Amino acid sequence: MALTVVSQIFPREMIPAVLPLIEDKLQHSKEIIRRKAVQALYKFYLIAPNQVQHIHDKFRKALCDRDAGVMAASLHIYLQMIKENSSGYKDLTGSFVTILKQVVGGKLSADFNYHSVPAPWLQIQLLRILGLLGKDDPRTSELMYDVLDESLRRAEINHNITYAILFECVQTIYTIYPKSELLEKAAKCIGKFVLSPKINLKYLGLKALTYVIQQDPNLALQHQMTIIECLDHSDPIIKRETLELLYRITNGQNVIVIVQKMLDYLKESKEEYAIINLVGKIAELAEKYAPSNEWFIQTMNAVFSVGGDVVHSDIPNNFLRLLAEGFDDGEEDQLRMYAVQSYLTLLEEEDKLYPQKFLQVMSWVLGEYFSLVTDVDPEVILTKLHSLLKKTFVTSETKAWIMAAVTKIASHTSCSKTVDELIQEFSSSLDTCLRQYAFELKHLCEDKALMKSLLPFDASCTDLVVDASLSFLDGFVAEGLGHGAAPYKPHHQRQEEKLSQEKALNFEPYGLSFASSVSSSGVTGRQSPTGLSFGSDTSGNSAEMGHKETNTLKLEGVRKLWGKEGYLPKKENKTGKGNEPQTVPCGSLLAGQVGEPPALQPDQGASLSEEDKEKQQLASTLFIGLGSSAGVSLMGKADTATQKFRRKSKINETQQLSEEASGLQNSAASDFGPLLDTVPINVEDSEGSMHTGLRKTSPSSDIVEDNLAFETPQSLRKSMLDDRLSPNRLSQSSLFAGSNIEIFQPSPSAQCESASETPLVPSLPEQLEELPHSEVVGLCQSDALALHLCKAWTDDSLLLIVFVSNKTTSALCAVNLVFEETEHFQILESATSQFPVIEAQSVEHCQKGMRMNKVCTQAILSGSVSYQSETETRLEFSVTLSLMDFIRPMEMTTEDFGKLWLSLSNDVKQNIKMSSCQNSLSAALDTLQQKLKLHRVDIIGNEGILACQLLPSVPCLLHCRTHSGMLALWFRSPCAALPDGLLYQCQKVMEES
């Protein structure tokens, strides 16, 4: 009961207090206690992944537990961890396959059966895990083929639970590396689902067809008439899933018909979720495959009209950005002119109620591009906007957009009676925002030269230089401080001062309280862990100011979580559903010509009814472009077709501002990504050794050495998987030791030997040899070209040196290397490198400086290389980068440490058990300093302080304290995610040492 309660109600802050107790329960003699302990750890992993990462070995013991219930409970944890990092658990593939074989063969107790089906939920969990492990990995997938075939054969279609198992089997077969025999059997299962008269099975068939359409587009052609019938199905869920399927097969030839079907469904649907989901898809298809400017504007008008104000804000923002930035073919003026004409036509209908977001789009476009329409007097446009301001259904926010548009138009007109009336009318408005706009417009109209300079034509994309430090206010601030004004205090400090005056419950473990270590210093309020006192006269920076000395209770070690109004952390804002205005009928907004369908044979046409002929004609327009010879463009896959509206590249402008903006972007890093525990990969080839060790002592030391695992293609990954899939890692026979369960071992024929030759490894240039760097490691290769990579660590960035080797006896032309954009990393230079010609048997290289934008323990950077030989060839690759690649020591004095500590608001605390070899604080700090490359600032008694920074300049401070064989860690940083990431690395280092 206690374990159940702990897993359900304990918050993140209380996990460290009970985690050691729950770990001990994993060794309990009773199966139910061990199972409940595993379930509690799974809940903790979902709440705070970094706090349970250091006990992965115990998760593996739970997977090998003699009780099948404990083993089944551990699958939940592994499924979550494998979703986040599948490469770290490929060595367990053989174990999962063995478990699934035993489950399918009925080796478990009959207590696990459901309607005579052996452990169906356990089968579903294992199938999902195998699908994640086998994705794009032929060696790992080969271990699964037999058990997947057996699962398909035994899951007879006679009960709902077997349908679920079949569905998971189909998904797994199409996810892993393909095998033709299994694909044929999976396609037959999908056909049975789709053709079933039962609605639930038909839904499963459409769901599976939507999932596999990216791998096998021809499968949709086999069931095209069934899909057409599903468009008119009475069940809205079936219709919605059918539209999702059509969205996946959209291309430039069928986009008009599919978008029209989606709009027809939107007119009938009243579900807010369906509206939000579909309008986003329509907007995406319209931008990517628009056949003409007119059709694109009409479609977006329909999206804004039908979607109403529930449309996600990204859709109108992206639409306006597309109009402002333009696109590669240089026809943006035609698109803008048609948009202005379209909106003027819509505003002529006085009695129509348009959604607020649509009105805002109209106002912005009319204000920016009204001058493109030469046959319309600007006074006419001002009159229409003025009439909108008088409408009662127009909100205050929309009126602000309209006033901005009026101001822009007025800047390019000599005089306007409408503007004068508008100023006079709204100068006395009760709406303060409108009144302010009216006064601004009045003063700007008095100085036309100033007005034109402030509001130039089509200047919405002009880069503005912003003084983020507000240095122009320094004189004003100094004058205020000289007259006795209080210095500015950041929001977090004001909040802490407010909370320090209220009573609060302490949910921190007793071992983490730091009050006793500084109680003798006489400092009250917020404390520096070094025991330094800072009075109110130390600096004008309020972040360094303490409170006046009082005799109140010292609560500096307590995190304030409860107040007079209850639990203090921020609650999610719930947005209410606003009133939906009457939408504009949009049946006439779309118009387009659809190609004629293929002619029917005479005998076939005579035997078909009119309804069947209409369905076949619709099928020919919907599924045009699908086939083995046609170039299919599937959503979610790499599309080689030319996009209709491709935004102009702004690489050069970005390069000029990247140096100035990089510091701000890194300091404002957002939420912390998933914390993953990776298994180090040591690659030893039969022809020689190719390992990922470090040549020099790098800034990442052993942590980088562990995490330097590259996502390699088939040829380079085979030799890695030989070792990682060996039974030495985890004995399969130990999974159910002591039970009567038969153990299945993989047949020798299922193992394929590595036959790829190790390519010639390039060497670093002389100017880079002096830098700490990793070994040169292969990324991908073909018969003509090989790609290698090396990491080098500089003081201000991580350098990725990529070597491109021409293996042929002839030159390679037009070699392009491209890194994909990712939210986690920032490429300091251009993401593309071009090599016009690479001579025969030669090596070229390029280097890219990297920084981390979004903090995560590790993430994958993907890319591709293409080259021109007889035909154009494209290879894909990926590189795993860790947090420690971007951490550098930060040197400072004890006094500077104390000042900086007071200014940081994001902190994380954790107790770590010290090993026997770390019997002193100095030994523990030496371990952290050497392995993580932190700067040791000072040691004061049983406390120590260290400092580091995330490139380029995001600090993170660490305070350590020993007590009762435990090491209490306290991190502080301006970035909320950075302390969590470094805490995980500290736990890993201390555990390994």
Tab-separated table of N, CA and C in Angstrom, residues 843-896:
chain	number	residue	atom	x	y	z
A	843	VAL	N	40.968	13.279	-50.578
A	843	VAL	CA	40.127	13.556	-49.409
A	843	VAL	C	40.002	15.071	-49.259
A	844	GLU	N	38.775	15.535	-49.110
A	844	GLU	CA	38.493	16.929	-48.783
A	844	GLU	C	37.850	16.984	-47.401
A	845	HIS	N	37.961	18.123	-46.765
A	845	HIS	CA	37.350	18.239	-45.440
A	845	HIS	C	36.736	19.622	-45.261
A	846	CYS	N	35.782	19.688	-44.313
A	846	CYS	CA	35.185	20.956	-43.887
A	846	CYS	C	34.963	20.879	-42.389
A	847	GLN	N	34.823	22.015	-41.745
A	847	GLN	CA	34.608	22.028	-40.307
A	847	GLN	C	33.463	22.964	-39.963
A	848	LYS	N	32.679	22.544	-38.972
A	848	LYS	CA	31.513	23.303	-38.535
A	848	LYS	C	31.616	23.553	-37.029
A	849	GLY	N	31.472	24.819	-36.638
A	849	GLY	CA	31.425	25.153	-35.224
A	849	GLY	C	30.013	24.947	-34.685
A	850	MET	N	29.892	24.303	-33.530
A	850	MET	CA	28.588	23.955	-32.962
A	850	MET	C	28.463	24.527	-31.561
A	851	ARG	N	27.250	24.934	-31.232
A	851	ARG	CA	26.878	25.278	-29.862
A	851	ARG	C	25.517	24.683	-29.566
A	852	MET	N	25.217	24.574	-28.287
A	852	MET	CA	23.960	23.953	-27.867
A	852	MET	C	22.935	25.039	-27.578
A	853	ASN	N	21.783	24.947	-28.253
A	853	ASN	CA	20.695	25.902	-28.035
A	853	ASN	C	19.741	25.449	-26.942
A	854	LYS	N	19.332	24.179	-26.999
A	854	LYS	CA	18.395	23.624	-26.021
A	854	LYS	C	19.105	22.523	-25.261
A	855	VAL	N	19.175	22.663	-23.951
A	855	VAL	CA	19.973	21.757	-23.132
A	855	VAL	C	19.360	20.362	-23.136
A	856	CYS	N	20.186	19.372	-23.387
A	856	CYS	CA	19.781	17.977	-23.294
A	856	CYS	C	21.031	17.151	-23.011
A	857	THR	N	20.841	15.986	-22.427
A	857	THR	CA	21.978	15.132	-22.129
A	857	THR	C	22.697	14.715	-23.396
A	858	GLN	N	21.938	14.319	-24.398
A	858	GLN	CA	22.513	14.062	-25.702
A	858	GLN	C	21.410	14.138	-26.739
A	859	ALA	N	21.778	14.436	-27.965
A	859	ALA	CA	20.813	14.529	-29.058
A	859	ALA	C	21.530	14.192	-30.351
A	860	ILE	N	20.734	13.916	-31.357
A	860	ILE	CA	21.276	13.469	-32.642
A	860	ILE	C	21.228	14.614	-33.636
A	861	LEU	N	22.346	14.846	-34.305
A	861	LEU	CA	22.447	15.804	-35.399
A	861	LEU	C	22.517	15.011	-36.701
A	862	SER	N	21.523	15.196	-37.558
A	862	SER	CA	21.434	14.435	-38.801
A	862	SER	C	21.896	15.291	-39.972
A	863	GLY	N	22.233	14.619	-41.043
A	863	GLY	CA	22.650	15.313	-42.249
A	863	GLY	C	22.678	14.369	-43.428
A	864	SER	N	23.080	14.880	-44.567
A	864	SER	CA	23.150	14.073	-45.782
A	864	SER	C	24.252	14.630	-46.677
A	865	VAL	N	24.759	13.767	-47.540
A	865	VAL	CA	25.743	14.161	-48.537
A	865	VAL	C	25.260	13.629	-49.881
A	866	SER	N	25.294	14.482	-50.892
A	866	SER	CA	24.881	14.092	-52.235
A	866	SER	C	26.017	14.399	-53.201
A	867	TYR	N	26.108	13.595	-54.229
A	867	TYR	CA	27.166	13.796	-55.216
A	867	TYR	C	26.676	13.326	-56.579
A	868	GLN	N	27.346	13.811	-57.604
A	868	GLN	CA	26.970	13.506	-58.975
A	868	GLN	C	28.010	12.578	-59.575
A	869	SER	N	27.581	11.363	-59.879
A	869	SER	CA	28.436	10.422	-60.598
A	869	SER	C	27.752	10.139	-61.928
A	870	GLU	N	27.400	8.904	-62.204
A	870	GLU	CA	26.554	8.636	-63.365
A	870	GLU	C	25.140	9.150	-63.108
A	871	THR	N	24.683	8.978	-61.875
A	871	THR	CA	23.403	9.539	-61.430
A	871	THR	C	23.633	10.253	-60.116
A	872	GLU	N	22.674	11.042	-59.702
A	872	GLU	CA	22.796	11.741	-58.423
A	872	GLU	C	22.526	10.766	-57.286
A	873	THR	N	23.419	10.700	-56.320
A	873	THR	CA	23.328	9.775	-55.190
A	873	THR	C	23.309	10.579	-53.900
A	874	ARG	N	22.532	10.085	-52.934
A	874	ARG	CA	22.390	10.781	-51.651
A	874	ARG	C	22.547	9.790	-50.511
A	875	LEU	N	23.419	10.119	-49.567
A	875	LEU	CA	23.645	9.301	-48.377
A	875	LEU	C	23.258	10.107	-47.140
A	876	GLU	N	22.665	9.429	-46.172
A	876	GLU	CA	22.279	10.074	-44.921
A	876	GLU	C	23.178	9.589	-43.790
A	877	PHE	N	23.393	10.453	-42.799
A	877	PHE	CA	24.204	10.094	-41.640
A	877	PHE	C	23.677	10.836	-40.413
A	878	SER	N	24.141	10.440	-39.248
A	878	SER	CA	23.760	11.114	-38.003
A	878	SER	C	24.898	11.022	-37.011
A	879	VAL	N	24.998	12.038	-36.151
A	879	VAL	CA	26.059	12.146	-35.153
A	879	VAL	C	25.408	12.400	-33.806
A	880	THR	N	25.843	11.690	-32.783
A	880	THR	CA	25.326	11.881	-31.432
A	880	THR	C	26.244	12.839	-30.679
A	881	LEU	N	25.683	13.955	-30.235
A	881	LEU	CA	26.428	14.954	-29.461
A	881	LEU	C	25.884	14.982	-28.041
A	882	SER	N	26.779	15.109	-27.072
A	882	SER	CA	26.375	15.095	-25.669
A	882	SER	C	26.532	16.479	-25.063
A	883	LEU	N	25.905	16.659	-23.910
A	883	LEU	CA	25.990	17.931	-23.195
A	883	LEU	C	27.433	18.269	-22.852
A	884	MET	N	28.237	17.252	-22.481
A	884	MET	CA	29.598	17.514	-22.042
A	884	MET	C	30.495	17.993	-23.181
A	885	ASP	N	30.056	17.853	-24.438
A	885	ASP	CA	30.811	18.438	-25.541
A	885	ASP	C	30.816	19.958	-25.483
A	886	PHE	N	29.860	20.540	-24.765
A	886	PHE	CA	29.695	21.986	-24.764
A	886	PHE	C	29.933	22.612	-23.385
A	887	ILE	N	30.454	21.838	-22.438
A	887	ILE	CA	30.758	22.340	-21.093
A	887	ILE	C	32.249	22.672	-21.018
A	888	ARG	N	32.554	23.839	-20.440
A	888	ARG	CA	33.939	24.251	-20.248
A	888	ARG	C	34.122	24.750	-18.815
A	889	PRO	N	35.352	24.654	-18.264
A	889	PRO	CA	35.598	25.201	-16.918
A	889	PRO	C	35.397	26.714	-16.907
A	890	MET	N	34.974	27.229	-15.758
A	890	MET	CA	34.756	28.669	-15.599
A	890	MET	C	35.559	29.132	-14.393
A	891	GLU	N	36.643	29.821	-14.656
A	891	GLU	CA	37.524	30.254	-13.582
A	891	GLU	C	36.972	31.510	-12.919
A	892	MET	N	36.997	31.519	-11.591
A	892	MET	CA	36.525	32.672	-10.816
A	892	MET	C	37.056	32.555	-9.403
A	893	THR	N	36.974	33.653	-8.655
A	893	THR	CA	37.387	33.669	-7.256
A	893	THR	C	36.208	33.307	-6.367
A	894	THR	N	36.510	33.071	-5.087
A	894	THR	CA	35.450	32.745	-4.133
A	894	THR	C	34.465	33.895	-3.988
A	895	GLU	N	34.964	35.118	-3.990
A	895	GLU	CA	34.084	36.271	-3.868
A	895	GLU	C	33.163	36.392	-5.081
A	896	ASP	N	33.706	36.208	-6.265
A	896	ASP	CA	32.880	36.254	-7.473
A	896	ASP	C	31.838	35.140	-7.461
